[in-house]
Amino acid sequence: MTHLPNSAKMTLSNSAAKIALPNSATALSSKQKAQKSARQIALIACLIAIALLFSACIKDTSTAKDIATKTLLPEAKIAGIKLESISLEGIDFAVQLSVKNPYNTPLSLDGVLISLSVQNSEVASSAIAQTFTLKASSSTTIAPKISIKPSALWASIKDYNSLKSLPIAIRARFKIPLPKIQSLDLSQTKMQDFFSFDESFSYDLPTFKPKFSVDTIDSESLKFSLKNESGAAFALEDVGYNLNINGKNLKGSAKVRQTSSDSVQIALPLKSLSENVLGFLLPSGGNAKNDISLQSSIKLGDIAYPVPLKLDFEF
């Protein structure tokens, strides 16, 4: 049984993370390249975390009910957030707003402003030019959209590697012109011209900072560990692999064992490999380049990420 180095390095290629395991014959990258790689790791981890948040069934209970019970006013809330698309080019999502019109006449809603803040710094905002019609005596759901540039997202994040969670807030603002109806609250003498909505949904995203280490290689399996250094709990399921060794290819399903809330061990069966091919996995077996591609569903905290996570590493 042979033990390999316990260090790993991750770089990125498009939406996939590439892991390169250093060996005694390979020098570490330059400081500048390493810093760039570290920034990329944090960015893709943040994109994953953002996707986890936006793809979940997130609901906000903020409403204007306390005002609406005193006066005949609309009720509104942030009903949910839906992920539209995610890539290294941008994240598009829709904020679902539910508005109840208590009047027997339709109302118009325009001038919706949606903004997103990370660590109390506004990352993106969008003024929606569309006018929405609110049906009489019923609730209407509208879904204005906003897009985030990863460069702006990254620029707003401070000391990602030291964070255990990333505070994020989504804010929605709009005004609805009201019909000329006297307030039901007799103590209120003035009629209101507008219904104003200004609410935020806040959430602390668990950070995802993966660290890889190869544990053991023997005739039965290749075992390596994946740990989230932020300490946030995560789990992998349905892990598929594509293993290339000295020009030979092996595909299959890997076994995953949860070793702690923030760590898993992944085992790739090697029984079908010949002894000569297995030799290239060992340090004394030659200079062949070996690589493994993994694809898995991931759950970070209590939120499941709907798009498979793709990871590649070489050794």
XYZ file of N, CA and C in Angstrom, residues 54-315:
786
model
N -29.799 30.415 -4.834
C -30.825 30.850 -5.769
C -31.654 29.701 -6.330
N -31.136 28.473 -6.250
C -31.879 27.345 -6.790
C -32.773 26.703 -5.743
N -32.647 27.133 -4.511
C -33.458 26.544 -3.447
C -34.833 27.195 -3.407
N -35.729 26.548 -2.705
C -37.071 27.110 -2.540
C -37.027 28.111 -1.400
N -36.536 29.288 -1.693
C -36.335 30.301 -0.658
C -37.557 31.204 -0.597
N -38.055 31.392 0.589
C -39.217 32.243 0.763
C -38.951 33.244 1.863
N -39.479 34.453 1.655
C -39.330 35.497 2.651
C -40.712 35.839 3.185
N -40.828 35.983 4.479
C -42.127 36.255 5.081
C -42.389 37.742 5.257
N -41.496 38.594 4.731
C -41.690 40.029 4.877
C -42.950 40.469 4.135
N -43.860 41.120 4.821
C -45.085 41.603 4.192
C -45.459 42.947 4.787
N -46.483 43.532 4.202
C -47.001 44.792 4.732
C -48.333 44.566 5.429
N -48.511 43.355 5.976
C -49.798 43.019 6.575
C -50.133 43.896 7.768
N -49.090 44.261 8.525
C -49.368 45.088 9.698
C -49.957 46.433 9.304
N -49.543 46.942 8.143
C -50.117 48.205 7.649
C -51.460 47.934 6.995
N -51.518 46.816 6.237
C -52.725 46.539 5.468
C -53.936 46.285 6.360
N -53.731 45.796 7.574
C -54.865 45.560 8.458
C -55.456 46.863 8.980
N -54.663 47.910 8.974
C -55.147 49.201 9.462
C -55.735 50.045 8.342
N -55.218 49.864 7.139
C -55.678 50.642 6.000
C -55.908 49.706 4.835
N -56.742 50.092 3.909
C -57.010 49.288 2.728
C -55.853 49.462 1.755
N -54.788 48.711 2.012
C -53.585 48.810 1.194
C -53.212 47.441 0.624
N -52.467 47.440 -0.460
C -51.981 46.160 -0.990
C -51.059 45.468 0.011
N -50.882 44.175 -0.181
C -49.905 43.396 0.570
C -48.862 42.884 -0.418
N -47.600 42.861 0.002
C -46.525 42.409 -0.898
C -45.462 41.671 -0.108
N -44.773 40.772 -0.780
C -43.667 40.039 -0.154
C -42.736 39.481 -1.224
N -41.501 39.194 -0.816
C -40.572 38.453 -1.666
C -40.939 36.982 -1.494
N -41.519 36.389 -2.543
C -42.046 35.030 -2.438
C -40.991 33.969 -2.716
N -39.953 34.316 -3.443
C -38.923 33.333 -3.756
C -37.887 33.885 -4.700
N -36.851 33.094 -4.916
C -35.764 33.480 -5.817
C -35.481 32.288 -6.716
N -35.464 32.500 -8.018
C -35.289 31.397 -8.965
C -34.043 31.620 -9.812
N -33.170 30.619 -9.830
C -31.971 30.667 -10.663
C -32.358 30.463 -12.123
N -31.929 31.378 -12.993
C -32.187 31.257 -14.419
C -31.020 30.582 -15.125
N -29.794 31.033 -14.858
C -28.602 30.427 -15.442
C -27.390 30.839 -14.615
N -26.321 30.022 -14.713
C -25.083 30.328 -14.002
C -23.905 29.851 -14.830
N -22.883 30.688 -14.935
C -21.663 30.345 -15.646
C -20.581 31.298 -15.173
N -19.369 31.129 -15.698
C -18.302 32.059 -15.357
C -18.515 33.417 -16.012
N -19.474 33.499 -16.947
C -19.789 34.781 -17.587
C -20.814 35.582 -16.800
N -21.649 34.900 -16.036
C -22.655 35.636 -15.283
C -23.661 34.727 -14.610
N -24.382 35.303 -13.650
C -25.472 34.616 -12.951
C -26.745 35.419 -13.203
N -27.770 34.752 -13.719
C -29.063 35.389 -13.959
C -30.102 34.749 -13.049
N -30.855 35.569 -12.347
C -31.901 35.024 -11.500
C -33.089 35.964 -11.467
N -34.225 35.418 -11.073
C -35.464 36.185 -10.992
C -35.928 36.244 -9.546
N -36.351 37.416 -9.128
C -36.909 37.601 -7.785
C -38.430 37.584 -7.919
N -39.059 36.631 -7.272
C -40.504 36.482 -7.364
C -41.183 37.335 -6.299
N -41.988 38.279 -6.760
C -42.703 39.184 -5.870
C -44.199 38.890 -5.945
N -44.804 38.709 -4.805
C -46.244 38.474 -4.738
C -46.930 39.733 -4.205
N -47.881 40.246 -4.969
C -48.583 41.481 -4.595
C -50.091 41.226 -4.620
N -50.753 41.549 -3.517
C -52.203 41.386 -3.432
C -52.886 42.745 -3.579
N -53.776 42.845 -4.545
C -54.539 44.066 -4.788
C -55.908 43.923 -4.120
N -56.192 44.711 -3.079
C -57.466 44.568 -2.356
C -58.628 45.313 -3.016
N -58.341 46.092 -4.054
C -59.370 46.928 -4.661
C -60.088 46.190 -5.793
N -61.280 46.672 -6.123
C -62.034 46.065 -7.220
C -61.723 46.726 -8.553
N -60.549 47.329 -8.616
C -60.070 47.923 -9.856
C -58.609 47.549 -10.044
N -58.163 47.284 -11.284
C -56.756 46.911 -11.506
C -55.809 48.054 -11.134
N -54.595 47.689 -10.760
C -53.557 48.657 -10.447
C -52.351 48.418 -11.345
N -51.553 49.460 -11.495
C -50.315 49.346 -12.275
C -49.107 49.418 -11.350
N -48.122 48.625 -11.647
C -46.886 48.604 -10.863
C -45.720 48.769 -11.819
N -44.913 49.776 -11.579
C -43.714 49.953 -12.398
C -42.591 50.516 -11.526
N -41.424 50.692 -12.124
C -40.305 51.238 -11.372
C -39.729 50.287 -10.350
N -39.835 48.974 -10.633
C -39.267 47.986 -9.698
C -37.742 48.066 -9.720
N -37.136 48.119 -8.556
C -35.681 48.142 -8.430
C -35.246 46.942 -7.590
N -34.394 46.097 -8.177
C -33.862 44.923 -7.497
C -32.359 45.111 -7.320
N -31.848 44.836 -6.138
C -30.402 44.948 -5.906
C -29.921 43.776 -5.072
N -28.646 43.458 -5.238
C -28.026 42.379 -4.480
C -26.760 42.899 -3.824
N -26.605 42.601 -2.542
C -25.434 43.037 -1.789
C -24.721 41.830 -1.194
N -23.410 41.877 -1.193
C -22.575 40.858 -0.573
C -21.661 41.556 0.426
N -21.647 41.094 1.657
C -20.865 41.719 2.725
C -21.175 43.216 2.829
N -22.460 43.533 2.741
C -22.961 44.911 2.871
C -22.501 45.832 1.746
N -22.013 45.250 0.653
C -21.601 46.046 -0.502
C -22.467 45.661 -1.695
N -23.125 46.651 -2.321
C -24.000 46.356 -3.456
C -23.192 45.853 -4.647
N -23.576 44.682 -5.153
C -22.867 44.050 -6.266
C -23.555 44.346 -7.591
N -24.876 44.335 -7.588
C -25.625 44.558 -8.824
C -26.990 45.132 -8.490
N -27.514 45.913 -9.430
C -28.869 46.428 -9.287
C -29.493 46.517 -10.672
N -30.795 46.424 -10.707
C -31.505 46.451 -11.981
C -32.813 47.197 -11.818
N -33.005 48.231 -12.634
C -34.266 48.968 -12.659
C -35.121 48.373 -13.772
N -36.247 47.811 -13.414
C -37.107 47.125 -14.376
C -38.021 48.141 -15.054
N -37.897 48.255 -16.381
C -38.684 49.243 -17.122
C -40.107 48.760 -17.380
N -40.358 47.489 -17.263
C -41.662 46.917 -17.570
C -42.730 47.372 -16.585
N -43.928 47.591 -17.094
C -45.082 47.907 -16.250
C -45.908 46.640 -16.050
N -46.209 46.331 -14.811
C -46.984 45.133 -14.481
C -48.398 45.531 -14.087
N -49.369 44.730 -14.494
C -50.769 44.969 -14.142
C -51.176 44.036 -13.013
N -51.734 44.613 -11.961
C -52.208 43.841 -10.824
C -53.720 43.695 -10.942
N -54.178 42.470 -11.089
C -55.612 42.225 -11.283
C -56.414 42.664 -10.058
N -57.640 43.056 -10.295
C -58.512 43.523 -9.211
C -58.834 42.393 -8.248
N -58.811 42.709 -6.961
C -59.218 41.798 -5.886
C -58.565 40.421 -5.978
N -57.272 40.413 -6.266
C -56.561 39.131 -6.363
C -55.066 39.358 -6.168
N -54.335 38.246 -6.063
C -52.878 38.311 -5.920
C -52.196 38.050 -7.262
N -51.138 38.773 -7.507
C -50.372 38.628 -8.749
C -48.911 38.400 -8.401
N -48.276 37.464 -9.079
C -46.851 37.221 -8.888
C -46.086 37.717 -10.108
N -45.096 38.553 -9.869
C -44.237 39.038 -10.943
C -42.805 38.579 -10.652
N -41.991 38.501 -11.691
C -40.632 37.954 -11.519
C -39.603 38.800 -12.265
N -39.308 40.004 -11.768
C -38.241 40.799 -12.390
C -36.896 40.097 -12.257
N -36.049 40.282 -13.275
C -34.777 39.563 -13.329
C -33.592 40.497 -13.091
N -32.498 39.905 -12.625
C -31.261 40.648 -12.400
C -30.095 39.748 -12.786
N -29.019 40.353 -13.294
C -27.836 39.605 -13.711
C -26.621 40.110 -12.944
N -25.747 39.178 -12.544
C -24.540 39.525 -11.790
C -23.323 39.114 -12.599
N -22.360 40.006 -12.731
C -21.092 39.681 -13.360
C -20.154 39.068 -12.316
N -19.536 37.916 -12.616
C -18.623 37.308 -11.645
C -17.492 38.242 -11.215
N -17.016 39.095 -12.139
C -15.936 40.022 -11.778
C -16.396 40.993 -10.696
N -17.632 41.464 -10.811
C -18.173 42.368 -9.784
C -18.408 41.619 -8.489
N -18.858 40.381 -8.609
C -19.074 39.561 -7.416
C -17.771 39.341 -6.671
N -16.726 38.967 -7.435
C -15.434 38.705 -6.801
C -14.859 39.961 -6.165
N -14.990 41.105 -6.857
C -14.436 42.353 -6.336
C -15.075 42.760 -5.014
N -16.310 42.316 -4.796
C -17.018 42.718 -3.575
C -16.681 41.835 -2.383
N -16.059 40.680 -2.631
C -15.791 39.731 -1.546
C -14.433 40.009 -0.923
N -14.426 40.155 0.373
C -13.189 40.430 1.105
C -12.813 39.219 1.966
N -11.564 38.774 1.824
C -11.019 37.687 2.661
C -11.884 36.434 2.620
N -12.213 35.974 1.399
C -13.079 34.806 1.263
C -12.517 33.595 2.008
N -11.195 33.396 1.898
C -10.592 32.198 2.487
C -10.669 32.168 4.010
N -10.954 33.313 4.618
C -11.068 33.344 6.082
C -12.523 33.300 6.544
N -13.465 33.258 5.603
C -14.878 33.308 5.953
C -15.469 31.920 6.119
N -16.312 31.759 7.114
C -17.073 30.530 7.269
C -18.445 30.651 6.617
N -18.881 31.873 6.422
C -20.131 32.122 5.709
C -20.037 33.477 5.031
N -20.861 33.650 4.018
C -20.838 34.869 3.219
C -22.199 35.538 3.312
N -22.292 36.712 3.973
C -23.597 37.382 4.090
C -24.035 37.979 2.763
N -25.277 37.686 2.400
C -25.829 38.171 1.140
C -27.231 38.711 1.395
N -27.626 39.750 0.663
C -28.952 40.340 0.840
C -29.530 40.727 -0.517
N -30.803 40.427 -0.713
C -31.524 40.808 -1.917
C -32.610 41.785 -1.514
N -32.646 42.931 -2.185
C -33.581 43.995 -1.830
C -34.494 44.304 -3.016
N -35.783 44.475 -2.737
C -36.762 44.836 -3.764
C -37.487 46.099 -3.335
N -37.629 47.037 -4.279
C -38.306 48.302 -3.996
C -39.246 48.659 -5.148
N -40.413 49.166 -4.800
C -41.329 49.679 -5.834
C -42.428 50.494 -5.169
N -43.163 51.237 -5.990
C -44.325 51.999 -5.529
C -45.513 51.689 -6.432
N -46.706 51.670 -5.810
C -47.936 51.434 -6.564
C -48.853 52.643 -6.364
N -49.218 53.361 -7.435
C -50.202 54.444 -7.293
C -51.542 53.868 -6.838
N -52.141 54.482 -5.832
C -53.383 53.963 -5.271
C -54.592 54.741 -5.779
N -55.737 54.059 -5.886
C -56.973 54.772 -6.259
C -57.398 55.690 -5.115
N -58.207 56.640 -5.408
C -58.629 57.618 -4.409
C -59.716 57.039 -3.508
N -59.270 56.230 -2.559
C -60.189 55.612 -1.599
C -59.736 56.005 -0.203
N -60.676 56.472 0.605
C -60.345 56.905 1.957
C -59.861 55.716 2.783
N -58.880 55.962 3.640
C -58.376 54.917 4.523
C -59.491 54.383 5.413
N -59.452 53.093 5.666
C -60.434 52.487 6.557
C -60.177 52.831 8.011
N -58.985 53.266 8.305
C -58.633 53.637 9.675
C -59.121 55.068 9.912
N -60.178 55.217 10.722
C -60.790 56.531 10.903
C -59.871 57.515 11.598
N -58.854 57.011 12.285
C -57.923 57.912 12.955
C -56.926 58.513 11.968
N -56.917 57.959 10.753
C -55.981 58.462 9.746
C -56.764 59.373 8.808
N -56.451 60.633 8.815
C -57.248 61.607 8.083
C -56.793 61.783 6.641
N -55.518 61.489 6.353
C -55.009 61.693 4.995
C -55.136 60.422 4.172
N -55.478 60.597 2.924
C -55.455 59.484 1.996
C -54.021 59.294 1.509
N -53.645 58.044 1.223
C -52.316 57.769 0.713
C -52.362 57.701 -0.801
N -51.361 58.308 -1.430
C -51.295 58.320 -2.889
C -50.553 57.103 -3.437
N -49.602 56.567 -2.638
C -48.786 55.451 -3.097
C -48.671 54.388 -2.010
N -48.554 53.161 -2.458
C -48.135 52.077 -1.573
C -46.661 51.827 -1.857
N -45.819 51.960 -0.850
C -44.366 51.780 -1.026
C -43.925 50.452 -0.432
N -43.120 49.733 -1.190
C -42.563 48.454 -0.734
C -41.050 48.548 -0.775
N -40.400 48.207 0.336
C -38.934 48.210 0.414
C -38.542 47.143 1.441
N -38.248 45.954 0.933
C -37.924 44.845 1.810
C -36.666 44.132 1.325
N -35.982 43.463 2.250
C -34.771 42.711 1.929
C -34.871 41.298 2.467
N -34.250 40.391 1.746
C -34.103 39.015 2.216
C -32.624 38.773 2.445
N -32.247 38.394 3.656
C -30.842 38.200 4.008
C -30.562 36.737 4.293
N -29.342 36.317 3.953
C -28.960 34.922 4.160
C -27.447 34.839 4.298
N -26.989 33.964 5.187
C -25.553 33.705 5.320
C -25.213 32.431 4.560
N -24.537 32.592 3.418
C -24.162 31.443 2.604
C -22.994 30.698 3.232
N -23.098 29.382 3.393
C -21.907 28.638 3.811
C -20.872 28.662 2.693
N -19.625 28.851 3.018
C -18.583 28.901 1.998
C -18.107 27.491 1.658
N -17.585 27.338 0.462
C -17.125 26.044 -0.029
C -15.669 26.171 -0.453
N -14.776 25.607 0.352
C -13.331 25.694 0.084
C -12.754 24.279 0.106
N -12.823 23.585 -1.039
C -12.436 22.171 -1.065
C -10.926 21.964 -1.001
N -10.527 20.964 -0.233
C -9.128 20.539 -0.168
C -9.074 19.040 -0.455
N -8.225 18.676 -1.432
C -8.116 17.284 -1.841
C -6.836 16.664 -1.306
N -6.908 15.374 -0.989
C -5.710 14.630 -0.623
C -5.908 13.171 -1.004
N -4.888 12.599 -1.647
C -4.930 11.183 -1.981
C -4.541 10.396 -0.743
N -5.352 9.416 -0.391
C -5.101 8.620 0.819
C -4.254 7.395 0.514
N -4.799 6.449 -0.239
C -4.083 5.199 -0.524
C -4.387 4.707 -1.924
N -3.447 3.941 -2.478
C -3.655 3.213 -3.723
C -3.190 1.777 -3.504
N -4.062 0.828 -3.807
C -3.664 -0.577 -3.781
C -4.357 -1.284 -4.936
N -4.261 -2.589 -4.969
C -4.828 -3.348 -6.080
C -6.348 -3.309 -6.100
N -6.952 -2.895 -4.985
C -8.406 -2.862 -4.887
C -8.998 -1.519 -5.307
N -8.378 -0.432 -4.860
C -8.998 0.875 -5.084
C -8.012 2.020 -4.942
N -8.432 3.162 -5.491
C -7.764 4.445 -5.278
C -8.672 5.250 -4.359
N -8.157 5.647 -3.206
C -8.967 6.386 -2.233
C -8.384 7.766 -2.007
N -9.240 8.761 -2.041
C -8.801 10.120 -1.723
C -9.894 10.836 -0.952
N -9.505 11.894 -0.256
C -10.430 12.634 0.602
C -10.708 14.016 0.043
N -11.899 14.499 0.308
C -12.311 15.850 -0.050
C -12.868 16.497 1.208
N -12.250 17.613 1.615
C -12.657 18.302 2.844
C -13.000 19.755 2.527
N -14.069 20.240 3.138
C -14.420 21.653 3.028
C -13.750 22.392 4.185
N -12.719 23.164 3.854
C -11.933 23.808 4.905
C -12.677 24.909 5.632
N -13.812 25.352 5.102
C -14.588 26.369 5.821
C -15.332 25.752 7.002
N -15.443 24.426 7.005
C -16.148 23.752 8.088
C -17.621 23.532 7.823
N -18.146 24.092 6.728
C -19.563 23.907 6.419
C -19.824 22.468 5.984
N -20.937 21.927 6.435
C -21.290 20.551 6.108
C -21.625 20.433 4.625
N -21.226 19.317 4.018
C -21.598 19.044 2.640
C -21.663 17.533 2.448
N -22.326 17.129 1.369
C -22.437 15.708 1.043
C -22.443 15.545 -0.462
N -21.858 14.455 -0.940
C -21.845 14.122 -2.359
C -22.666 12.864 -2.591
N -23.347 12.827 -3.741
C -24.114 11.644 -4.113
C -23.941 11.391 -5.608
N -24.135 10.135 -6.001
C -24.089 9.748 -7.415
C -22.797 10.212 -8.074
N -21.659 9.816 -7.493
C -20.362 10.227 -8.009
C -19.944 9.298 -9.143
N -19.784 9.873 -10.327
C -19.270 9.137 -11.468
C -17.854 9.577 -11.761
N -17.029 8.673 -12.325
C -15.635 9.037 -12.587
C -15.202 8.553 -13.969
N -14.197 9.233 -14.483
C -13.531 8.872 -15.731
C -12.041 8.916 -15.443
N -11.411 7.746 -15.359
C -10.010 7.630 -14.950
C -9.151 7.285 -16.168
N -8.164 8.124 -16.476
C -7.233 7.888 -17.569
C -5.854 7.598 -17.002
N -5.325 6.409 -17.308
C -4.013 5.990 -16.808
C -3.182 5.487 -17.981
N -2.120 6.222 -18.313
C -1.204 5.793 -19.360
C -1.939 5.430 -20.648
N -2.907 6.268 -21.011
C -3.637 6.043 -22.243
C -4.807 5.092 -22.113
N -4.953 4.450 -20.992
C -6.094 3.562 -20.770
C -7.175 4.301 -20.002
N -8.421 3.929 -20.286
C -9.553 4.653 -19.705
C -10.447 3.700 -18.920
N -10.889 4.177 -17.761
C -11.807 3.403 -16.929
C -12.911 4.317 -16.444
N -14.154 3.904 -16.662
C -15.300 4.692 -16.217
C -16.141 3.875 -15.246
N -16.823 4.570 -14.372
C -17.688 3.856 -13.451
C -18.249 4.755 -12.372
N -18.785 4.146 -11.346
C -19.346 4.868 -10.203
C -18.425 4.680 -9.000
N -18.164 5.772 -8.300
C -17.295 5.730 -7.123
C -18.138 5.555 -5.864
N -17.526 4.994 -4.862
C -18.173 4.861 -3.561
C -17.794 6.052 -2.694
N -18.770 6.613 -1.996
C -18.544 7.773 -1.142
C -18.862 7.407 0.298
N -17.951 7.739 1.178
C -18.159 7.508 2.612
C -18.008 8.836 3.344
N -19.047 9.222 4.080
C -19.017 10.466 4.846
C -18.178 10.244 6.090
N -17.003 10.879 6.147
C -16.119 10.678 7.295
C -16.389 11.679 8.410
N -16.945 12.830 8.066
C -17.392 13.829 9.040
C -18.356 14.741 8.310
N -18.938 15.706 9.015
C -19.926 16.568 8.364
C -19.321 17.384 7.232
N -18.007 17.683 7.301
C -17.366 18.508 6.281
C -16.330 17.742 5.461
N -16.346 16.400 5.503
C -15.353 15.600 4.785
C -15.974 14.319 4.243
N -15.491 13.904 3.065
C -15.895 12.620 2.507
C -14.654 11.897 2.002
N -14.732 10.578 1.940
C -13.695 9.789 1.282
C -14.316 9.149 0.053
N -13.618 9.268 -1.084
C -14.102 8.737 -2.347
C -13.197 7.587 -2.766
N -13.797 6.452 -3.102
C -13.026 5.263 -3.487
C -13.361 4.874 -4.922
N -12.327 4.736 -5.766
C -12.481 4.284 -7.138
C -11.982 2.852 -7.245
N -12.810 1.898 -7.646
C -12.367 0.502 -7.744
C -11.365 0.314 -8.881
N -10.279 -0.404 -8.609
C -9.230 -0.632 -9.604
C -9.091 -2.102 -9.971
N -10.018 -2.946 -9.589
C -9.881 -4.387 -9.799
C -9.740 -4.746 -11.270
N -10.394 -3.983 -12.147
C -10.378 -4.331 -13.561
C -9.115 -3.853 -14.280
N -8.234 -3.137 -13.579
C -6.993 -2.677 -14.203
C -5.932 -3.761 -14.146
N -5.086 -3.811 -15.176
C -3.997 -4.776 -15.168
C -2.901 -4.317 -14.215
N -2.019 -5.242 -13.826
C -0.929 -4.904 -12.903
C 0.015 -3.876 -13.504
N 0.262 -3.949 -14.826
C 1.166 -2.993 -15.472
C 0.596 -1.582 -15.439
N -0.710 -1.471 -15.692
C -1.346 -0.154 -15.648
C -1.324 0.393 -14.234
N -1.582 -0.463 -13.250
C -1.571 -0.028 -11.855
C -0.202 0.518 -11.468
N 0.869 -0.027 -12.077
C 2.206 0.445 -11.767
C 2.404 1.914 -12.049
N 1.701 2.442 -13.036
C 1.853 3.861 -13.360
C 1.224 4.771 -12.311
N 0.367 4.212 -11.449
C -0.201 4.999 -10.372
C 0.778 5.204 -9.230
N 1.787 4.345 -9.137
C 2.726 4.391 -8.031
C 3.891 5.303 -8.363
N 4.514 5.945 -7.373
C 5.598 6.898 -7.616
C 6.745 6.308 -8.413
N 7.033 4.996 -8.257
C 8.161 4.393 -8.959
C 7.763 3.832 -10.309
N 6.537 4.027 -10.719
C 6.045 3.378 -11.916
C 6.306 4.113 -13.201
N 6.865 5.306 -13.203
C 7.137 6.019 -14.437
C 6.679 7.445 -14.383
N 6.735 8.128 -15.526
C 6.415 9.550 -15.593
C 5.097 9.804 -16.316
N 4.282 8.782 -16.471
C 3.019 8.964 -17.176
C 2.122 9.943 -16.427
N 1.351 10.708 -17.193
C 0.404 11.636 -16.580
C -0.949 10.948 -16.453
N -1.479 10.930 -15.270
C -2.769 10.312 -14.997
C -3.760 11.394 -14.599
N -5.011 11.240 -15.003
C -6.009 12.226 -14.598
C -7.340 11.544 -14.319
N -8.092 12.186 -13.449
C -9.399 11.684 -13.044
C -10.405 12.817 -13.161
N -11.553 12.524 -13.769
C -12.659 13.475 -13.831
C -13.807 12.934 -12.991
N -14.356 13.788 -12.162
C -15.466 13.394 -11.301
C -16.683 14.256 -11.605
N -17.845 13.655 -11.522
C -19.093 14.409 -11.623
C -20.020 13.914 -10.531
N -20.583 14.869 -9.776
C -21.366 14.475 -8.613
C -22.415 15.530 -8.295
N -23.513 15.085 -7.686
C -24.446 16.040 -7.091
C -23.896 16.428 -5.724
N -24.143 17.655 -5.313
C -23.601 18.138 -4.044
C -24.692 18.830 -3.243
N -24.629 18.642 -1.946
C -25.511 19.323 -1.017
C -24.642 20.074 -0.027
N -24.798 21.382 0.020
C -24.009 22.219 0.917
C -24.936 22.758 1.991
N -24.637 22.419 3.243
C -25.582 22.759 4.299
C -26.850 21.947 4.088
N -27.991 22.607 4.062
C -29.253 21.910 3.827
C -29.823 22.210 2.453
N -28.977 22.729 1.538
C -29.440 23.114 0.205
C -28.784 22.235 -0.839
N -29.578 21.627 -1.719
C -29.053 20.771 -2.780
C -28.802 21.593 -4.035
N -27.628 21.411 -4.636
C -27.248 22.103 -5.864
C -27.777 21.299 -7.044
N -28.630 21.868 -7.910
C -29.307 21.083 -8.945
C -28.428 20.712 -10.143
N -27.299 21.403 -10.328
C -26.414 21.132 -11.459
C -25.223 20.326 -10.967
N -24.871 19.211 -11.645
C -23.746 18.389 -11.167
C -22.446 19.183 -11.052
N -21.714 18.916 -9.995
C -20.402 19.515 -9.778
C -19.376 18.696 -10.548
N -18.516 19.357 -11.327
C -17.509 18.668 -12.128
C -16.117 19.038 -11.636
N -15.304 18.040 -11.365
C -13.954 18.243 -10.863
C -12.980 17.373 -11.644
N -11.801 17.923 -11.967
C -10.738 17.176 -12.643
C -9.460 17.324 -11.838
N -8.670 16.276 -11.732
C -7.348 16.442 -11.153
C -6.353 15.488 -11.805
N -5.106 15.899 -11.785
C -4.013 15.138 -12.381
C -3.010 14.754 -11.304
N -2.283 13.664 -11.550
C -1.201 13.291 -10.643
C -0.175 12.469 -11.410
